[in-house]
CSV table of N, CA and C in Angstrom, one decimal:
chain,number,residue,atom,x,y,z
A,1,MET,N,-11.2,8.3,14.9
A,1,MET,CA,-12.4,7.9,15.6
A,1,MET,C,-13.5,8.9,15.4
A,2,ARG,N,-14.7,8.5,15.2
A,2,ARG,CA,-15.8,9.3,15.1
A,2,ARG,C,-16.4,9.4,16.6
A,3,ILE,N,-16.8,10.6,16.9
A,3,ILE,CA,-17.4,10.8,18.2
A,3,ILE,C,-18.8,11.4,18.0
A,4,ILE,N,-19.8,10.8,18.7
A,4,ILE,CA,-21.2,11.3,18.6
A,4,ILE,C,-21.5,11.8,20.0
A,5,ILE,N,-21.9,13.1,20.1
A,5,ILE,CA,-22.3,13.7,21.3
A,5,ILE,C,-23.9,13.7,21.2
A,6,PHE,N,-24.5,13.1,22.2
A,6,PHE,CA,-26.0,13.1,22.3
A,6,PHE,C,-26.4,14.3,23.1
A,7,ALA,N,-27.2,15.2,22.5
A,7,ALA,CA,-27.7,16.4,23.1
A,7,ALA,C,-29.2,16.6,22.9
A,8,GLY,N,-30.0,15.6,23.0
A,8,GLY,CA,-31.4,15.7,22.6
A,8,GLY,C,-32.4,15.5,23.7
A,9,GLY,N,-31.8,15.3,24.9
A,9,GLY,CA,-32.7,15.0,26.1
A,9,GLY,C,-33.5,16.3,26.5
A,10,SER,N,-34.6,16.1,27.2
A,10,SER,CA,-35.4,17.2,27.6
A,10,SER,C,-35.1,17.7,28.9
A,11,GLY,N,-34.2,17.0,29.7
A,11,GLY,CA,-33.7,17.6,30.9
A,11,GLY,C,-34.7,17.8,32.0
A,12,THR,N,-35.7,16.9,32.1
A,12,THR,CA,-36.8,17.1,33.0
A,12,THR,C,-36.3,17.0,34.5
A,13,ARG,N,-35.3,16.2,34.8
A,13,ARG,CA,-34.9,16.0,36.2
A,13,ARG,C,-34.1,17.2,36.8
A,14,LEU,N,-33.8,18.2,36.0
A,14,LEU,CA,-33.1,19.3,36.5
A,14,LEU,C,-34.0,20.6,36.6
A,15,TRP,N,-35.3,20.4,36.5
A,15,TRP,CA,-36.2,21.4,36.7
A,15,TRP,C,-36.0,22.0,38.0
A,16,PRO,N,-36.1,23.3,38.2
A,16,PRO,CA,-36.5,24.4,37.3
A,16,PRO,C,-35.4,25.0,36.5
A,17,LEU,N,-34.2,24.6,36.7
A,17,LEU,CA,-33.1,25.2,35.8
A,17,LEU,C,-33.3,24.9,34.4
A,18,SER,N,-33.7,23.6,34.2
A,18,SER,CA,-33.9,23.1,32.8
A,18,SER,C,-35.4,23.2,32.4
A,19,ARG,N,-35.6,23.7,31.3
A,19,ARG,CA,-37.0,23.9,30.8
A,19,ARG,C,-37.2,23.1,29.5
A,20,ALA,N,-38.4,22.9,29.1
A,20,ALA,CA,-38.8,22.2,27.9
A,20,ALA,C,-38.1,22.8,26.6
A,21,HIS,N,-38.0,24.1,26.6
A,21,HIS,CA,-37.4,24.7,25.4
A,21,HIS,C,-35.9,25.0,25.6
A,22,TYR,N,-35.4,24.7,26.8
A,22,TYR,CA,-34.0,25.0,27.1
A,22,TYR,C,-33.5,24.0,28.1
A,23,PRO,N,-33.3,22.7,27.7
A,23,PRO,CA,-32.9,21.7,28.6
A,23,PRO,C,-31.5,21.8,29.2
A,24,LYS,N,-31.2,20.9,30.1
A,24,LYS,CA,-30.0,21.0,30.9
A,24,LYS,C,-28.7,21.1,30.2
A,25,GLN,N,-28.6,20.4,29.0
A,25,GLN,CA,-27.3,20.4,28.3
A,25,GLN,C,-26.9,21.8,27.7
A,26,PHE,N,-27.9,22.7,27.7
A,26,PHE,CA,-27.6,24.1,27.2
A,26,PHE,C,-27.5,25.1,28.4
A,27,VAL,N,-27.8,24.7,29.6
A,27,VAL,CA,-27.8,25.6,30.7
A,27,VAL,C,-26.4,25.7,31.3
A,28,THR,N,-26.0,26.9,31.6
A,28,THR,CA,-24.6,27.1,32.2
A,28,THR,C,-24.7,26.7,33.7
A,29,LEU,N,-23.9,25.6,34.0
A,29,LEU,CA,-24.0,25.1,35.4
A,29,LEU,C,-22.7,25.4,36.1
A,30,LYS,N,-21.6,25.5,35.4
A,30,LYS,CA,-20.3,25.8,36.0
A,30,LYS,C,-19.5,26.8,35.1
A,31,GLY,N,-19.0,27.8,35.7
A,31,GLY,CA,-18.2,28.8,35.0
A,31,GLY,C,-19.2,29.5,34.0
A,32,ASN,N,-18.7,29.6,32.7
A,32,ASN,CA,-19.5,30.3,31.7
A,32,ASN,C,-19.8,29.5,30.5
A,33,ALA,N,-19.9,28.1,30.8
A,33,ALA,CA,-20.1,27.2,29.7
A,33,ALA,C,-21.2,26.2,30.1
A,34,SER,N,-22.0,25.8,29.1
A,34,SER,CA,-22.9,24.7,29.3
A,34,SER,C,-22.2,23.4,29.3
A,35,THR,N,-22.9,22.3,29.7
A,35,THR,CA,-22.3,21.0,29.7
A,35,THR,C,-22.0,20.6,28.2
A,36,LEU,N,-22.8,21.0,27.3
A,36,LEU,CA,-22.5,20.7,25.9
A,36,LEU,C,-21.2,21.4,25.5
A,37,GLN,N,-21.1,22.7,25.8
A,37,GLN,CA,-19.9,23.4,25.4
A,37,GLN,C,-18.7,22.8,26.1
A,38,MET,N,-18.8,22.4,27.3
A,38,MET,CA,-17.7,21.7,28.0
A,38,MET,C,-17.3,20.4,27.3
A,39,MET,N,-18.3,19.6,26.9
A,39,MET,CA,-18.0,18.4,26.2
A,39,MET,C,-17.3,18.6,24.9
A,40,VAL,N,-17.8,19.6,24.1
A,40,VAL,CA,-17.1,19.9,22.8
A,40,VAL,C,-15.7,20.4,23.0
A,41,LYS,N,-15.5,21.2,24.0
A,41,LYS,CA,-14.1,21.7,24.3
A,41,LYS,C,-13.2,20.5,24.7
A,42,ARG,N,-13.6,19.6,25.5
A,42,ARG,CA,-12.8,18.5,26.0
A,42,ARG,C,-12.5,17.5,24.9
A,43,LEU,N,-13.2,17.5,23.8
A,43,LEU,CA,-13.0,16.6,22.7
A,43,LEU,C,-12.1,17.2,21.6
A,44,LYS,N,-11.6,18.4,21.8
A,44,LYS,CA,-10.8,19.1,20.8
A,44,LYS,C,-9.6,18.3,20.3
A,45,PRO,N,-9.0,17.5,21.1
A,45,PRO,CA,-7.9,16.6,20.6
A,45,PRO,C,-8.3,15.6,19.6
A,46,PHE,N,-9.5,15.4,19.4
A,46,PHE,CA,-10.0,14.4,18.4
A,46,PHE,C,-10.4,15.0,17.1
A,47,ASN,N,-10.2,16.3,16.9
A,47,ASN,CA,-10.5,17.0,15.6
A,47,ASN,C,-12.0,17.2,15.5
A,48,PHE,N,-12.4,18.4,15.4
A,48,PHE,CA,-13.8,18.7,15.3
A,48,PHE,C,-14.5,18.2,14.1
A,49,SER,N,-13.8,17.9,13.0
A,49,SER,CA,-14.4,17.3,11.9
A,49,SER,C,-14.9,15.9,12.1
A,50,ASN,N,-14.4,15.3,13.1
A,50,ASN,CA,-14.7,13.9,13.5
A,50,ASN,C,-15.8,13.8,14.5
A,51,ILE,N,-16.4,15.0,14.9
A,51,ILE,CA,-17.3,15.0,16.0
A,51,ILE,C,-18.7,15.4,15.4
A,52,SER,N,-19.7,14.6,15.8
A,52,SER,CA,-21.1,14.9,15.4
A,52,SER,C,-21.9,15.1,16.6
A,53,ILE,N,-23.0,15.8,16.5
A,53,ILE,CA,-23.9,16.0,17.6
A,53,ILE,C,-25.3,15.6,17.1
A,54,ALA,N,-25.9,14.7,17.9
A,54,ALA,CA,-27.3,14.3,17.7
A,54,ALA,C,-28.2,15.0,18.7
A,55,THR,N,-29.2,15.6,18.1
A,55,THR,CA,-30.1,16.4,19.0
A,55,THR,C,-31.6,16.3,18.4
A,56,ASN,N,-32.5,16.8,19.2
A,56,ASN,CA,-33.9,16.9,18.8
A,56,ASN,C,-34.0,18.1,17.9
A,57,ALA,N,-34.8,18.0,16.9
A,57,ALA,CA,-34.9,19.1,15.9
A,57,ALA,C,-35.3,20.4,16.6
A,58,GLU,N,-36.0,20.4,17.7
A,58,GLU,CA,-36.3,21.6,18.4
A,58,GLU,C,-35.1,22.3,19.0
A,59,TYR,N,-34.0,21.6,19.2
A,59,TYR,CA,-32.8,22.1,19.8
A,59,TYR,C,-31.7,22.4,18.8
A,60,GLU,N,-31.9,22.2,17.6
A,60,GLU,CA,-30.8,22.4,16.6
A,60,GLU,C,-30.3,23.8,16.7
A,61,HIS,N,-31.1,24.8,16.8
A,61,HIS,CA,-30.6,26.2,16.8
A,61,HIS,C,-29.7,26.4,18.1
A,62,LEU,N,-30.0,25.7,19.2
A,62,LEU,CA,-29.2,25.9,20.4
A,62,LEU,C,-27.9,25.2,20.2
A,63,VAL,N,-27.9,24.0,19.6
A,63,VAL,CA,-26.6,23.3,19.3
A,63,VAL,C,-25.7,24.2,18.4
A,64,ARG,N,-26.3,24.7,17.3
A,64,ARG,CA,-25.5,25.6,16.4
A,64,ARG,C,-24.9,26.8,17.1
A,65,ALA,N,-25.7,27.4,18.0
A,65,ALA,CA,-25.3,28.6,18.7
A,65,ALA,C,-24.2,28.3,19.7
A,66,GLN,N,-24.3,27.1,20.4
A,66,GLN,CA,-23.4,26.8,21.5
A,66,GLN,C,-22.2,26.0,21.0
A,67,ALA,N,-22.3,25.4,19.8
A,67,ALA,CA,-21.1,24.6,19.3
A,67,ALA,C,-20.8,25.0,17.9
A,68,PRO,N,-20.4,26.2,17.7
A,68,PRO,CA,-20.1,26.7,16.3
A,68,PRO,C,-18.9,25.9,15.7
A,69,GLU,N,-18.1,25.3,16.5
A,69,GLU,CA,-16.9,24.5,16.0
A,69,GLU,C,-17.3,23.3,15.2
A,70,ILE,N,-18.5,22.8,15.4
A,70,ILE,CA,-19.0,21.6,14.8
A,70,ILE,C,-19.7,22.0,13.5
A,71,ALA,N,-19.3,21.4,12.4
A,71,ALA,CA,-19.8,21.8,11.1
A,71,ALA,C,-21.3,21.5,11.0
A,72,PRO,N,-22.1,22.3,10.4
A,72,PRO,CA,-23.6,22.0,10.3
A,72,PRO,C,-23.9,20.7,9.7
A,73,ALA,N,-23.0,20.2,8.8
A,73,ALA,CA,-23.3,18.8,8.3
A,73,ALA,C,-23.1,17.7,9.3
A,74,ASN,N,-22.5,18.0,10.4
A,74,ASN,CA,-22.2,17.1,11.5
A,74,ASN,C,-23.2,17.2,12.7
A,75,ILE,N,-24.2,18.0,12.4
A,75,ILE,CA,-25.3,18.2,13.4
A,75,ILE,C,-26.5,17.4,12.9
A,76,PHE,N,-26.9,16.4,13.6
A,76,PHE,CA,-28.0,15.5,13.1
A,76,PHE,C,-29.2,15.7,14.0
A,77,THR,N,-30.4,15.8,13.4
A,77,THR,CA,-31.6,15.9,14.2
A,77,THR,C,-32.3,14.6,14.2
A,78,GLU,N,-32.9,14.3,15.3
A,78,GLU,CA,-33.7,13.0,15.4
A,78,GLU,C,-35.2,13.3,14.9
A,79,PRO,N,-35.7,12.5,14.1
A,79,PRO,CA,-37.1,12.8,13.6
A,79,PRO,C,-38.2,12.6,14.6
A,80,ALA,N,-37.9,11.9,15.7
A,80,ALA,CA,-38.9,11.7,16.7
A,80,ALA,C,-38.2,11.3,18.0
A,81,ARG,N,-38.8,11.6,19.1
A,81,ARG,CA,-38.2,11.2,20.4
A,81,ARG,C,-38.4,9.7,20.6
A,82,ARG,N,-37.3,9.0,20.8
A,82,ARG,CA,-37.3,7.5,21.1
A,82,ARG,C,-36.3,7.3,22.2
A,83,ASP,N,-36.1,6.0,22.5
A,83,ASP,CA,-35.2,5.7,23.5
A,83,ASP,C,-33.7,5.8,23.0
A,84,LEU,N,-32.8,5.7,23.9
A,84,LEU,CA,-31.4,5.8,23.5
A,84,LEU,C,-30.9,4.8,22.4
A,85,THR,N,-31.4,3.6,22.6
A,85,THR,CA,-30.9,2.6,21.6
A,85,THR,C,-31.3,3.0,20.2
A,86,ALA,N,-32.5,3.5,20.0
A,86,ALA,CA,-33.0,3.9,18.7
A,86,ALA,C,-32.1,5.1,18.2
A,87,ALA,N,-31.8,6.0,19.1
A,87,ALA,CA,-31.0,7.2,18.7
A,87,ALA,C,-29.6,6.8,18.3
A,88,VAL,N,-29.0,5.9,19.1
A,88,VAL,CA,-27.6,5.4,18.7
A,88,VAL,C,-27.7,4.7,17.4
A,89,GLY,N,-28.6,3.8,17.2
A,89,GLY,CA,-28.8,3.1,16.0
A,89,GLY,C,-28.9,4.0,14.8
A,90,LEU,N,-29.8,5.0,14.9
A,90,LEU,CA,-30.0,6.0,13.8
A,90,LEU,C,-28.7,6.7,13.5
A,91,MET,N,-28.0,7.1,14.5
A,91,MET,CA,-26.7,7.8,14.2
A,91,MET,C,-25.7,6.9,13.5
A,92,LEU,N,-25.6,5.7,14.0
A,92,LEU,CA,-24.6,4.7,13.3
A,92,LEU,C,-25.0,4.5,11.9
A,93,PHE,N,-26.3,4.4,11.6
A,93,PHE,CA,-26.8,4.2,10.3
A,93,PHE,C,-26.5,5.4,9.4
A,94,ARG,N,-26.7,6.6,10.0
A,94,ARG,CA,-26.3,7.9,9.2
A,94,ARG,C,-24.8,7.9,8.9
A,95,LEU,N,-24.0,7.5,9.8
A,95,LEU,CA,-22.5,7.5,9.6
A,95,LEU,C,-22.2,6.5,8.5
A,96,ARG,N,-22.8,5.4,8.5
A,96,ARG,CA,-22.6,4.4,7.5
A,96,ARG,C,-23.1,4.9,6.1
A,97,GLN,N,-24.2,5.6,6.1
A,97,GLN,CA,-24.7,6.2,4.8
A,97,GLN,C,-23.7,7.2,4.2
A,98,ARG,N,-22.9,7.8,5.1
A,98,ARG,CA,-21.9,8.8,4.6
A,98,ARG,C,-20.5,8.0,4.4
A,99,ASP,N,-20.6,6.7,4.4
A,99,ASP,CA,-19.4,5.8,4.2
A,99,ASP,C,-18.3,6.1,5.2
A,100,GLU,N,-18.7,6.3,6.4
A,100,GLU,CA,-17.8,6.5,7.5
A,100,GLU,C,-17.7,5.2,8.3
A,101,HIS,N,-16.5,4.7,8.5
A,101,HIS,CA,-16.3,3.5,9.2
A,101,HIS,C,-15.3,3.7,10.3
A,102,GLY,N,-15.1,2.6,11.1
A,102,GLY,CA,-14.1,2.7,12.1
A,102,GLY,C,-14.7,2.9,13.5
A,103,PRO,N,-13.9,3.1,14.5
A,103,PRO,CA,-14.4,3.2,15.9
A,103,PRO,C,-15.3,4.4,16.0
A,104,VAL,N,-16.3,4.2,16.9
A,104,VAL,CA,-17.2,5.3,17.2
A,104,VAL,C,-17.4,5.4,18.7
A,105,ALA,N,-17.2,6.6,19.2
A,105,ALA,CA,-17.5,6.8,20.7
A,105,ALA,C,-18.8,7.5,20.8
A,106,VAL,N,-19.6,7.1,21.8
A,106,VAL,CA,-20.8,7.7,22.1
A,106,VAL,C,-20.7,8.4,23.4
A,107,VAL,N,-20.9,9.7,23.5
A,107,VAL,CA,-20.8,10.4,24.7
A,107,VAL,C,-22.0,11.3,24.9
A,108,TRP,N,-22.2,11.8,26.1
A,108,TRP,CA,-23.4,12.6,26.4
A,108,TRP,C,-23.0,14.0,26.7
A,109,SER,N,-23.9,14.9,26.3
A,109,SER,CA,-23.6,16.3,26.5
A,109,SER,C,-23.8,16.8,27.9
A,110,ASP,N,-24.5,16.1,28.7
A,110,ASP,CA,-24.9,16.6,30.0
A,110,ASP,C,-24.2,16.0,31.1
A,111,HIS,N,-23.1,15.3,30.9
A,111,HIS,CA,-22.3,14.6,31.9
A,111,HIS,C,-21.2,15.6,32.4
A,112,PHE,N,-21.1,15.7,33.7
A,112,PHE,CA,-20.0,16.4,34.3
A,112,PHE,C,-18.8,15.5,34.5
A,113,ILE,N,-17.7,15.9,34.0
A,113,ILE,CA,-16.5,15.1,34.0
A,113,ILE,C,-15.4,15.9,34.7
A,114,ALA,N,-15.0,15.5,35.9
A,114,ALA,CA,-14.1,16.3,36.7
A,114,ALA,C,-12.7,16.2,36.2
A,115,ASP,N,-12.2,15.0,35.8
A,115,ASP,CA,-10.9,14.8,35.3
A,115,ASP,C,-10.9,14.7,33.8
A,116,GLU,N,-10.8,15.8,33.1
A,116,GLU,CA,-11.0,15.8,31.6
A,116,GLU,C,-9.8,15.2,31.0
A,117,VAL,N,-8.6,15.3,31.5
A,117,VAL,CA,-7.4,14.7,31.0
A,117,VAL,C,-7.5,13.2,31.0
A,118,ALA,N,-8.0,12.6,32.1
A,118,ALA,CA,-8.2,11.2,32.2
A,118,ALA,C,-9.3,10.7,31.3
A,119,PHE,N,-10.3,11.5,31.1
A,119,PHE,CA,-11.4,11.2,30.2
A,119,PHE,C,-10.9,11.0,28.7
A,120,VAL,N,-10.1,12.0,28.3
A,120,VAL,CA,-9.6,12.0,26.9
A,120,VAL,C,-8.6,10.8,26.8
A,121,ARG,N,-7.8,10.6,27.8
A,121,ARG,CA,-6.9,9.4,27.8
A,121,ARG,C,-7.7,8.1,27.7
A,122,ALA,N,-8.7,8.0,28.4
A,122,ALA,CA,-9.6,6.8,28.3
A,122,ALA,C,-10.2,6.6,27.0
A,123,LEU,N,-10.7,7.7,26.4
A,123,LEU,CA,-11.2,7.6,25.0
A,123,LEU,C,-10.1,7.1,24.0
A,124,LYS,N,-8.9,7.7,24.1
A,124,LYS,CA,-7.9,7.3,23.2
A,124,LYS,C,-7.5,5.8,23.4
A,125,ARG,N,-7.4,5.4,24.7
A,125,ARG,CA,-7.1,3.9,24.9
A,125,ARG,C,-8.2,3.1,24.3
A,126,ALA,N,-9.5,3.5,24.5
A,126,ALA,CA,-10.6,2.7,23.9
A,126,ALA,C,-10.5,2.6,22.4
A,127,GLU,N,-10.1,3.7,21.8
A,127,GLU,CA,-10.0,3.8,20.3
A,127,GLU,C,-8.9,2.8,19.9
A,128,ASN,N,-7.8,2.8,20.6
A,128,ASN,CA,-6.7,1.8,20.3
A,128,ASN,C,-7.1,0.4,20.4
A,129,ILE,N,-7.9,0.1,21.5
A,129,ILE,CA,-8.3,-1.3,21.7
A,129,ILE,C,-9.2,-1.7,20.5
A,130,VAL,N,-10.2,-0.9,20.1
A,130,VAL,CA,-11.1,-1.2,19.1
A,130,VAL,C,-10.4,-1.3,17.7
A,131,LYS,N,-9.4,-0.5,17.5
A,131,LYS,CA,-8.7,-0.5,16.2
A,131,LYS,C,-7.9,-1.9,16.1
A,132,LYS,N,-7.4,-2.4,17.2
A,132,LYS,CA,-6.6,-3.6,17.2
A,132,LYS,C,-7.6,-4.8,17.2
A,133,ASN,N,-8.8,-4.7,17.8
A,133,ASN,CA,-9.7,-5.8,17.9
A,133,ASN,C,-11.1,-5.3,17.5
A,134,SER,N,-11.4,-5.3,16.2
A,134,SER,CA,-12.6,-4.7,15.7
A,134,SER,C,-13.9,-5.3,16.2
A,135,ASP,N,-13.8,-6.5,16.8
A,135,ASP,CA,-15.0,-7.1,17.4
A,135,ASP,C,-15.2,-6.7,18.9
A,136,LYS,N,-14.5,-5.7,19.4
A,136,LYS,CA,-14.6,-5.3,20.7
A,136,LYS,C,-15.5,-4.1,20.9
A,137,LEU,N,-16.1,-4.0,22.1
A,137,LEU,CA,-16.9,-2.9,22.4
A,137,LEU,C,-16.4,-2.5,23.8
A,138,VAL,N,-16.1,-1.2,23.9
A,138,VAL,CA,-15.5,-0.7,25.2
A,138,VAL,C,-16.4,0.3,25.8
A,139,PHE,N,-16.7,0.1,27.1
A,139,PHE,CA,-17.6,1.0,27.9
A,139,PHE,C,-16.7,1.7,28.9
A,140,ILE,N,-16.8,3.0,29.0
A,140,ILE,CA,-16.1,3.8,30.0
A,140,ILE,C,-17.0,4.3,31.0
């Protein structure tokens, strides 16, 4: 399964912790890791080579610094700020251009997930459902 982490938002609702040049997904909110770093860590069971991060070009350097486990070729920048639908569509198009097929999970870098084991288990169940029924879409 391919996993796309979206980390391009400007984080305006978390002001003053979150700033235009350092939005909430890069801010340390719990322990010593940002929510982006926590998401990357919890996705380790899925193999880092299957994980991509979509971000605004302005934040690419922050993604590279905070998620060195993700190959630079799997960090995609968005050419312009648009809504989520356009961003997801662009990422799916880019994966198809790389001839990557199969289930895709879309997750957000700034969500706090209390039960990480249950989250990973839910993603794996969703992957199995989609593999058995390719016409299915699973929301968690």
